Structure formats: C-alpha cells, structure tokens
mmCIF file of C-alpha atoms in Angstrom:
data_model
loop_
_atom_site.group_PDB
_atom_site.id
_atom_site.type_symbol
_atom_site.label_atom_id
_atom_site.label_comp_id
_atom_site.label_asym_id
_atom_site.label_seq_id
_atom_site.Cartn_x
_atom_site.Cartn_y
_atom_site.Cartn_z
ATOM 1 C CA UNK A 207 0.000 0.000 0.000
ATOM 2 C CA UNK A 208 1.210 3.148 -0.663
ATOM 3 C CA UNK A 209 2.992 5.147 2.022
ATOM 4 C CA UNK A 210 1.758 8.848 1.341
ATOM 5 C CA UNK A 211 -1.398 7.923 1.864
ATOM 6 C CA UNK A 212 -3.253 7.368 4.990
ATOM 7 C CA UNK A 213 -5.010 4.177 5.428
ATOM 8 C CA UNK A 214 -8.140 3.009 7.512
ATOM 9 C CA UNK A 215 -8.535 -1.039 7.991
ATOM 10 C CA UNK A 216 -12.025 -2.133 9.297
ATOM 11 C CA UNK A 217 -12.377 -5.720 10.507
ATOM 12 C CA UNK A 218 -15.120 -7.244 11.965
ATOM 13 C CA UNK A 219 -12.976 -9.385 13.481
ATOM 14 C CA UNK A 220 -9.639 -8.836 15.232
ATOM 15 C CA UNK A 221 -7.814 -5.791 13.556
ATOM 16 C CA UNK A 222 -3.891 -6.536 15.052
ATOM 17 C CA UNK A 223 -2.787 -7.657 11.784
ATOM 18 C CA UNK A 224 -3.896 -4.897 10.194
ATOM 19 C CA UNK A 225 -1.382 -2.637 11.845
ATOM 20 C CA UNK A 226 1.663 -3.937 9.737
ATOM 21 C CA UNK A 227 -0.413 -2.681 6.082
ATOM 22 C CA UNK A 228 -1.888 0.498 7.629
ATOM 23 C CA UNK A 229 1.793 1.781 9.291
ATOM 24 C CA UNK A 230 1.614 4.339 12.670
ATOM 25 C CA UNK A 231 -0.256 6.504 11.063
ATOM 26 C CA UNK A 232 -3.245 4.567 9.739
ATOM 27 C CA UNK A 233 -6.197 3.702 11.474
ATOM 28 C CA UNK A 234 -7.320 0.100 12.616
ATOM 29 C CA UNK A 235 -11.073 -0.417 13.414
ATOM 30 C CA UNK A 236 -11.531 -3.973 14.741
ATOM 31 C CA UNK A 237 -13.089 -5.967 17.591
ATOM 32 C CA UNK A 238 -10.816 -7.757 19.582
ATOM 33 C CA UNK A 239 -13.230 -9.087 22.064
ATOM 34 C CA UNK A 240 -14.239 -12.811 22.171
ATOM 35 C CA UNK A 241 -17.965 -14.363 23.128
ATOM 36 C CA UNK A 242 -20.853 -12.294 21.703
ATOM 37 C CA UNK A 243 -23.922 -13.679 20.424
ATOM 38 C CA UNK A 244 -26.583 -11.658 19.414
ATOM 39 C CA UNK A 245 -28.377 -10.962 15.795
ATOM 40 C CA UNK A 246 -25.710 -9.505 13.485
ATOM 41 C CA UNK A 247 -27.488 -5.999 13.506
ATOM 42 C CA UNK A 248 -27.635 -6.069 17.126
ATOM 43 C CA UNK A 249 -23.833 -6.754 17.299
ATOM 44 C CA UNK A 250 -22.541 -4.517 14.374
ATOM 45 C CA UNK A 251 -24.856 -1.502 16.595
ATOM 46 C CA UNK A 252 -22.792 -2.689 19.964
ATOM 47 C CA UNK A 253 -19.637 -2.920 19.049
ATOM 48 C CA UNK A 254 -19.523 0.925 16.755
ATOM 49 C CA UNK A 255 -20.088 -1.535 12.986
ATOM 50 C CA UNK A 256 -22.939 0.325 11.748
ATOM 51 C CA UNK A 257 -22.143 2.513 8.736
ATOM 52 C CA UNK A 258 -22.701 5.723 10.582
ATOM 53 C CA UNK A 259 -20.868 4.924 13.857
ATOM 54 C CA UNK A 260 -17.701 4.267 11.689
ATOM 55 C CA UNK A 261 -18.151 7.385 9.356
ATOM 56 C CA UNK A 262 -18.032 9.215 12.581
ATOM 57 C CA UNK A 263 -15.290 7.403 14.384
ATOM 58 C CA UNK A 264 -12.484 7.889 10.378
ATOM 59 C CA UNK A 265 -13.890 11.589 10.238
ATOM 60 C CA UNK A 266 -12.942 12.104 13.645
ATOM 61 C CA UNK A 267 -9.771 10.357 12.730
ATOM 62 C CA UNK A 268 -8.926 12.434 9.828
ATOM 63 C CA UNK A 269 -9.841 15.725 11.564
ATOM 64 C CA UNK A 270 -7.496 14.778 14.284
ATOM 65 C CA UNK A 271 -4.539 13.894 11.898
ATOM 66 C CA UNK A 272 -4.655 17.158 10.104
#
C-alpha cells in the first residue's frame, strides 16, 4: 500500500494484523473481544459496525490527523 497515503482497515474481526499494512499513522477499526452472540445488527450496533458509527469514528480520525 502506498505510504503517502493514509489508510483506515475495518475488521469485523480482530484488527492486530492490520497494523503492519496500515503503518503508525493509519487507522485500525476492529473488535478484539471474544464471546458475543446476538443478531448480526444487534452486534454490528454494539460494538460501533454500523455505517454511521464508523463514518463518525475515520472523520474524527482524519480531523485529528490534520
């Protein structure tokens, strides 16, 4: 991946290897947690995976970074 730009990984999973593509600067939204069972909607709300959760949580991201 290129290094001038600034990355964002989401993983609805465990993000930690997707520090190594995005570099120190980038941005890696993941769930490291283990053991919740709910209806995929309920989950995704929970754990900041709905679409506008994680539009808020990279704009506040890129504000912060420039």
């Amino acid at each position: 991946l290129p290094r001038d730009h600034r990355i964002c990984a989401i993983e609805a999973a465990r993000g930690i290897e997707w520090h190594r593509h995005v570099g120190r600067e980038g941005l890696v939204i993941g769930i490291d947690r283990y053991g919740a069972s709910a209806p995929d909607k309920a989950l995704a709300e929970a754990y900041g995976f709905t679409p506008a959760k994680l539009a808020e949580r990279i704009a506040g991201w890129v504000k912060s970074s420039s």
